[in-house]
Amino acid sequence: MSLEDQLYDFVFAYDAAFERAAQDSGLSGAQACLLVQIGRGSRTMGELAADLVCDASNVSQLVRRLESRGLVVREPDPEDRRTRRVSITDAGRETSRAVEKRFTLPAERVGRLAKAEREQLSRLLAKVSGPEVGPEPTG
Amino acid sequence: MSLEDQLYDFVFAYDAAFERAAQDSGLSGAQACLLVQIGRGSRTMGELAADLVCDASNVSQLVRRLESRGLVVREPDPEDRRTRRVSITDAGRETSRAVEKRFTLPAERVGRLAKAEREQLSRLLAKVSGPEVGPEPTG
DNA sequence: TATTGTTATACTCTATAACTATA
DNA sequence: TATAGTTATAGAGTATAACAATA
């Protein structure tokens, strides 16, 4: 199997595992992703759209669904009342932790590697990360 | 940044890049994924559902959309007329290649690595692949 | 006027349940 | 009866366009 096929398979398994972890808490993958993000610190709607690289109207609906379940709250920013800060609630924190706990794939997979291998992998990932520089003449 | 965060970032970038490549050809990510799969060899509807780990009714709709664009065809299997084999058309082949060509991320990222590094990465990916053995008794 | 966010709308993705056709 | 696939339906994800509120 080619290295590119290996990458595909890993990503496929990763995505599926996250989706399952989310659904175990009654959330969609998109909702869980957003909830975990908000759990790391309050965000404005615009910041969330930037984080998820999606349209603001999409974030509006996702946040509305999370809020309707009591997992997050939207509050107007006192300094600029156009913006709304989204924060996680206690119930949201609990759900977020449940999702992360259920999402065992990364820890389990990384746990298969020895310390030196983890350092190798980290170095390789750092090298393949970051923005694409340009079209590659793979000829 | 932790190794797990590095994995998250890589997967996020990978998914986004595939989605963009698909949309450049007027397809959704799911449609493009299916089309590429069919391009590797004709499949029955059930096989496609197994490949994508999703419900058969979902495949029915995805294939119907691809077929309505003339990218694939469904034909009854002469030996068991319940099953239908899905094959790619010439137009579908062209579109599939366009998607793969646009999906430059894997080649570009792998291209940043020296040969020895690619072998390292391949070995590490092999080690972290395969079904989870962990504490989850799949019940 | 520009920016932040929401709402209306339309399309796709996806699963469940009910259905058809074949075995 | 069991299997392969489709259709009806419903909820969710997503983007575009139109809108409201604030700057």
Coordinates of C-alpha atoms (C1' of nucleotides) in Angstrom, one line a residue:
Chain A
M1 CA 0.0 0.0 0.0
S2 CA 1.3 3.4 -0.9
L3 CA 2.1 6.1 1.6
E4 CA -0.8 8.1 0.3
D5 CA -3.2 5.3 0.7
Q6 CA -2.0 4.9 4.2
L7 CA -2.7 8.5 4.9
Y8 CA -6.2 8.1 3.4
D9 CA -7.0 5.1 5.6
F10 CA -5.8 6.9 8.7
V11 CA -7.8 10.0 8.0
F12 CA -10.9 7.8 7.2
A13 CA -10.6 5.9 10.5
Y14 CA -10.0 9.1 12.4
D15 CA -13.0 10.9 11.0
A16 CA -15.3 7.9 11.6
A17 CA -14.1 7.5 15.2
F18 CA -14.8 11.1 16.0
E19 CA -18.2 10.9 14.5
R20 CA -19.0 7.9 16.6
A21 CA -17.7 9.5 19.7
A22 CA -20.0 12.5 19.0
Q23 CA -23.0 10.4 18.3
D24 CA -22.5 8.5 21.6
S25 CA -23.3 11.9 23.3
G26 CA -26.2 12.6 20.9
L27 CA -24.2 15.2 18.9
S28 CA -23.3 15.4 15.3
G29 CA -19.6 15.6 14.4
A30 CA -19.9 19.2 13.5
Q31 CA -21.6 20.0 16.8
A32 CA -19.1 18.1 18.9
C33 CA -16.2 19.8 17.0
L34 CA -17.7 23.2 17.8
L35 CA -18.4 22.3 21.4
V36 CA -14.8 21.1 22.1
Q37 CA -13.5 24.3 20.4
I38 CA -15.7 26.5 22.6
G39 CA -14.7 24.5 25.6
R40 CA -11.1 25.7 25.1
G41 CA -12.2 29.3 25.6
S42 CA -15.1 31.6 24.7
R43 CA -15.3 32.7 21.1
T44 CA -17.2 35.1 19.0
M45 CA -19.4 33.7 16.2
G46 CA -16.9 35.1 13.7
E47 CA -14.0 33.4 15.4
L48 CA -15.8 30.1 15.3
A49 CA -16.5 30.5 11.6
A50 CA -12.8 31.2 11.0
D51 CA -11.8 28.2 13.2
L52 CA -14.1 25.9 11.3
V53 CA -13.4 27.5 7.9
C54 CA -17.1 27.7 7.2
D55 CA -19.8 30.3 6.7
A56 CA -21.0 32.4 9.6
S57 CA -24.6 31.4 8.9
N58 CA -23.6 27.8 9.4
V59 CA -22.1 28.6 12.8
S60 CA -25.3 30.5 13.7
Q61 CA -27.3 27.3 13.3
L62 CA -24.9 25.0 14.9
V63 CA -24.6 27.2 18.0
R64 CA -28.3 27.6 18.1
R65 CA -28.7 23.8 18.3
L66 CA -26.0 23.6 21.0
E67 CA -27.6 26.4 22.9
S68 CA -31.1 24.8 22.7
R69 CA -29.6 21.8 24.5
G70 CA -28.1 24.1 27.2
L71 CA -24.5 23.2 26.2
V72 CA -23.4 26.8 25.4
V73 CA -24.6 30.3 25.9
R74 CA -24.4 33.4 23.6
E75 CA -23.9 36.7 25.3
P76 CA -23.5 40.2 23.7
D77 CA -20.0 41.6 24.1
P78 CA -20.3 44.8 26.2
E79 CA -17.6 46.6 24.2
D80 CA -19.0 45.9 20.8
R81 CA -22.6 44.9 20.9
R82 CA -22.6 43.6 17.4
T83 CA -20.5 40.6 18.5
R84 CA -21.7 37.8 20.6
R85 CA -19.4 35.7 22.7
V86 CA -20.2 32.0 22.9
S87 CA -19.2 30.2 26.2
I88 CA -19.6 26.6 27.3
T89 CA -21.9 25.8 30.2
D90 CA -21.3 23.2 32.9
A91 CA -23.5 20.8 31.1
G92 CA -21.6 21.5 27.9
R93 CA -18.3 20.9 29.7
E94 CA -19.5 17.6 30.8
T95 CA -20.6 16.6 27.3
S96 CA -17.4 17.9 25.8
R97 CA -15.4 15.8 28.2
A98 CA -17.6 12.8 27.4
V99 CA -16.9 13.2 23.7
E100 CA -13.2 13.5 24.3
K101 CA -13.2 10.5 26.5
R102 CA -15.1 8.4 24.0
F103 CA -12.7 9.6 21.2
T104 CA -10.1 7.0 22.1
L105 CA -8.6 6.6 18.7
P106 CA -5.7 9.1 18.9
A107 CA -4.5 8.1 22.4
E108 CA -4.9 4.4 21.6
R109 CA -3.0 4.7 18.3
V110 CA -0.3 6.9 19.7
G111 CA 0.0 4.5 22.6
R112 CA 1.2 1.8 20.2
L113 CA 4.3 3.7 19.6
A114 CA 7.4 3.8 21.7
K115 CA 8.6 7.2 23.0
A116 CA 11.3 7.5 20.3
E117 CA 8.7 6.6 17.6
R118 CA 6.3 9.3 18.9
E119 CA 9.1 11.8 18.6
Q120 CA 9.8 10.7 15.1
L121 CA 6.1 11.0 14.1
S122 CA 5.9 14.4 15.7
R123 CA 8.9 15.6 13.7
L124 CA 7.5 14.2 10.5
L125 CA 4.1 15.7 11.1
A126 CA 5.7 19.1 11.8
K127 CA 7.4 18.8 8.4
V128 CA 4.3 18.0 6.5
S129 CA 2.2 20.6 8.2
G130 CA 1.7 24.2 7.4
P131 CA 0.3 25.8 4.3
E132 CA 0.9 24.4 0.9
V133 CA 3.6 26.4 -1.0
G134 CA 2.4 25.8 -4.5
P135 CA 1.4 23.4 -7.2
E136 CA 3.8 20.5 -7.2
P137 CA 5.0 19.4 -10.6
T138 CA 4.7 15.7 -9.7
G139 CA 6.0 14.5 -12.9
Chain B
M1 CA 1.7 21.3 20.3
S2 CA 1.0 17.8 21.4
L3 CA 1.2 14.9 19.0
E4 CA -2.6 14.4 19.2
D5 CA -3.1 18.1 18.2
Q6 CA -0.7 17.6 15.3
L7 CA -2.8 14.6 14.1
Y8 CA -6.0 16.7 14.5
D9 CA -4.5 19.5 12.4
F10 CA -3.3 17.2 9.7
V11 CA -6.7 15.4 9.4
F12 CA -8.5 18.8 9.4
A13 CA -6.3 20.1 6.5
Y14 CA -6.6 16.8 4.6
D15 CA -10.4 16.8 4.8
A16 CA -10.7 20.4 3.8
A17 CA -8.4 19.9 0.9
F18 CA -10.4 17.0 -0.4
E19 CA -13.6 18.9 -0.1
R20 CA -12.2 21.8 -2.1
A21 CA -10.9 19.5 -4.8
A22 CA -14.3 17.9 -5.1
Q23 CA -16.1 21.3 -5.3
D24 CA -13.8 22.4 -8.0
S25 CA -15.4 19.7 -10.1
G26 CA -18.9 20.6 -8.9
L27 CA -19.1 17.6 -6.6
S28 CA -19.6 17.2 -2.9
G29 CA -16.9 15.4 -0.9
A30 CA -19.2 12.4 -0.5
Q31 CA -19.9 12.2 -4.2
A32 CA -16.2 12.6 -5.2
C33 CA -15.2 9.9 -2.7
L34 CA -17.7 7.5 -4.2
L35 CA -16.8 8.4 -7.8
V36 CA -13.1 7.7 -7.1
Q37 CA -14.0 4.4 -5.5
I38 CA -16.1 3.3 -8.4
G39 CA -13.3 4.4 -10.7
R40 CA -11.1 1.7 -9.2
G41 CA -13.5 -1.0 -10.4
S42 CA -17.2 -1.6 -10.7
R43 CA -19.0 -2.2 -7.4
T44 CA -22.4 -3.3 -6.3
M45 CA -24.5 -0.9 -4.3
G46 CA -23.9 -3.0 -1.2
E47 CA -20.2 -3.1 -1.7
L48 CA -20.2 0.7 -1.9
A49 CA -22.2 1.0 1.3
A50 CA -19.6 -1.3 3.0
D51 CA -16.7 0.7 1.6
L52 CA -18.2 4.0 2.9
V53 CA -19.5 2.4 6.1
C54 CA -22.9 4.0 5.6
D55 CA -26.4 3.0 4.9
A56 CA -27.5 1.5 1.6
S57 CA -30.2 4.1 1.2
N58 CA -27.5 6.8 1.3
V59 CA -25.5 5.2 -1.5
S60 CA -28.7 4.9 -3.5
Q61 CA -29.1 8.7 -3.5
L62 CA -25.4 9.5 -4.0
V63 CA -25.3 7.2 -7.0
R64 CA -28.5 8.6 -8.4
R65 CA -27.0 12.0 -8.3
L66 CA -23.8 10.8 -10.0
E67 CA -25.8 8.9 -12.5
S68 CA -28.0 12.0 -13.3
R69 CA -24.8 13.8 -14.2
G70 CA -23.7 10.9 -16.5
L71 CA -20.6 10.1 -14.4
V72 CA -21.6 6.5 -13.5
V73 CA -24.1 3.9 -14.7
R74 CA -26.1 1.2 -12.8
E75 CA -26.7 -2.1 -14.6
P76 CA -28.4 -5.2 -13.3
D77 CA -26.1 -8.1 -12.6
P78 CA -27.2 -10.9 -15.0
E79 CA -26.4 -13.6 -12.5
D80 CA -28.5 -12.1 -9.6
R81 CA -30.9 -9.5 -10.8
R82 CA -31.4 -8.1 -7.4
T83 CA -27.9 -6.6 -7.4
R84 CA -26.9 -3.7 -9.6
R85 CA -23.3 -3.1 -10.6
V86 CA -22.2 0.5 -10.7
S87 CA -19.5 1.4 -13.3
I88 CA -17.8 4.7 -14.1
T89 CA -18.4 6.3 -17.5
D90 CA -15.8 8.1 -19.7
A91 CA -17.1 11.5 -18.4
G92 CA -16.9 10.1 -14.8
R93 CA -13.3 9.0 -15.4
E94 CA -12.5 12.4 -16.6
T95 CA -14.1 14.0 -13.5
S96 CA -12.5 11.5 -11.2
R97 CA -9.1 12.3 -12.6
A98 CA -9.7 16.0 -12.3
V99 CA -10.6 15.6 -8.6
E100 CA -7.5 13.5 -8.0
K101 CA -5.3 16.0 -9.8
R102 CA -6.8 18.9 -7.8
F103 CA -6.3 17.0 -4.6
T104 CA -2.6 18.0 -4.4
L105 CA -2.3 17.9 -0.6
P106 CA -1.0 14.4 -0.1
A107 CA 1.6 14.5 -2.9
E108 CA 2.7 18.0 -1.9
R109 CA 3.0 17.1 1.8
V110 CA 4.8 13.7 1.1
G111 CA 7.0 15.5 -1.3
R112 CA 8.5 17.5 1.5
L113 CA 10.0 14.4 3.0
A114 CA 13.2 12.7 2.0
K115 CA 13.0 9.1 0.9
A116 CA 14.2 7.8 4.3
E117 CA 11.6 10.0 6.0
R118 CA 8.8 8.6 3.8
E119 CA 9.8 5.1 4.8
Q120 CA 9.8 6.1 8.4
L121 CA 6.4 7.6 8.1
S122 CA 5.1 4.6 6.3
R123 CA 6.4 2.3 9.0
L124 CA 4.8 4.5 11.7
L125 CA 1.5 4.6 10.0
A126 CA 1.5 0.9 9.6
K127 CA 2.0 0.6 13.3
V128 CA -0.9 2.9 14.2
S129 CA -3.3 1.4 11.6
G130 CA -5.6 -1.5 12.0
P131 CA -8.5 -2.0 14.3
E132 CA -8.5 -0.7 17.8
V133 CA -7.7 -3.4 20.4
G134 CA -8.4 -1.2 23.4
P135 CA -10.8 -1.4 26.4
E136 CA -13.9 -1.2 24.3
P137 CA -15.8 -4.5 24.2
T138 CA -17.9 -3.8 21.1
G139 CA -21.3 -4.8 22.2
Chain C
dT1 C1' -21.1 53.0 5.0
dA2 C1' -18.9 48.8 7.0
dT3 C1' -19.1 45.0 10.1
dT4 C1' -21.3 41.2 13.0
dG5 C1' -24.5 38.2 13.2
dT6 C1' -29.2 36.1 12.0
dT7 C1' -32.9 34.4 9.1
dA8 C1' -34.9 32.6 4.8
dT9 C1' -34.1 29.4 1.4
dA10 C1' -32.3 25.6 -1.1
dC11 C1' -29.6 21.9 -1.7
dT12 C1' -27.0 17.9 0.0
dC13 C1' -25.9 14.2 3.5
dT14 C1' -27.5 10.7 6.2
dA15 C1' -30.4 7.3 8.7
dT16 C1' -34.8 4.7 9.5
dA17 C1' -38.8 2.6 7.9
dA18 C1' -41.6 0.9 4.3
dC19 C1' -41.6 -0.9 0.0
dT20 C1' -40.4 -3.7 -4.6
dA21 C1' -38.1 -7.2 -7.0
dT22 C1' -35.6 -11.2 -6.9
dA23 C1' -33.7 -15.3 -4.8
Chain D
dT1 C1' -38.6 -16.2 4.0
dA2 C1' -34.3 -13.7 3.1
dT3 C1' -31.6 -10.4 0.4
dA4 C1' -30.4 -6.2 -2.6
dG5 C1' -31.8 -2.1 -3.6
dT6 C1' -35.1 2.0 -3.8
dT7 C1' -38.2 5.5 -2.1
dA8 C1' -40.5 8.3 1.5
dT9 C1' -39.4 11.0 5.0
dA10 C1' -37.1 13.7 8.5
dG11 C1' -33.3 16.0 10.8
dA12 C1' -28.9 18.0 10.2
dG13 C1' -24.9 20.4 7.6
dT14 C1' -23.8 24.0 4.5
dA15 C1' -23.8 28.1 1.5
dT16 C1' -25.9 32.3 -0.6
dA17 C1' -28.7 36.2 -0.3
dA18 C1' -31.4 39.3 2.3
dC19 C1' -31.9 41.3 6.5
dA20 C1' -31.2 43.8 11.4
dA21 C1' -28.4 45.9 14.7
dT22 C1' -24.4 48.2 15.8
dA23 C1' -20.2 50.7 14.8

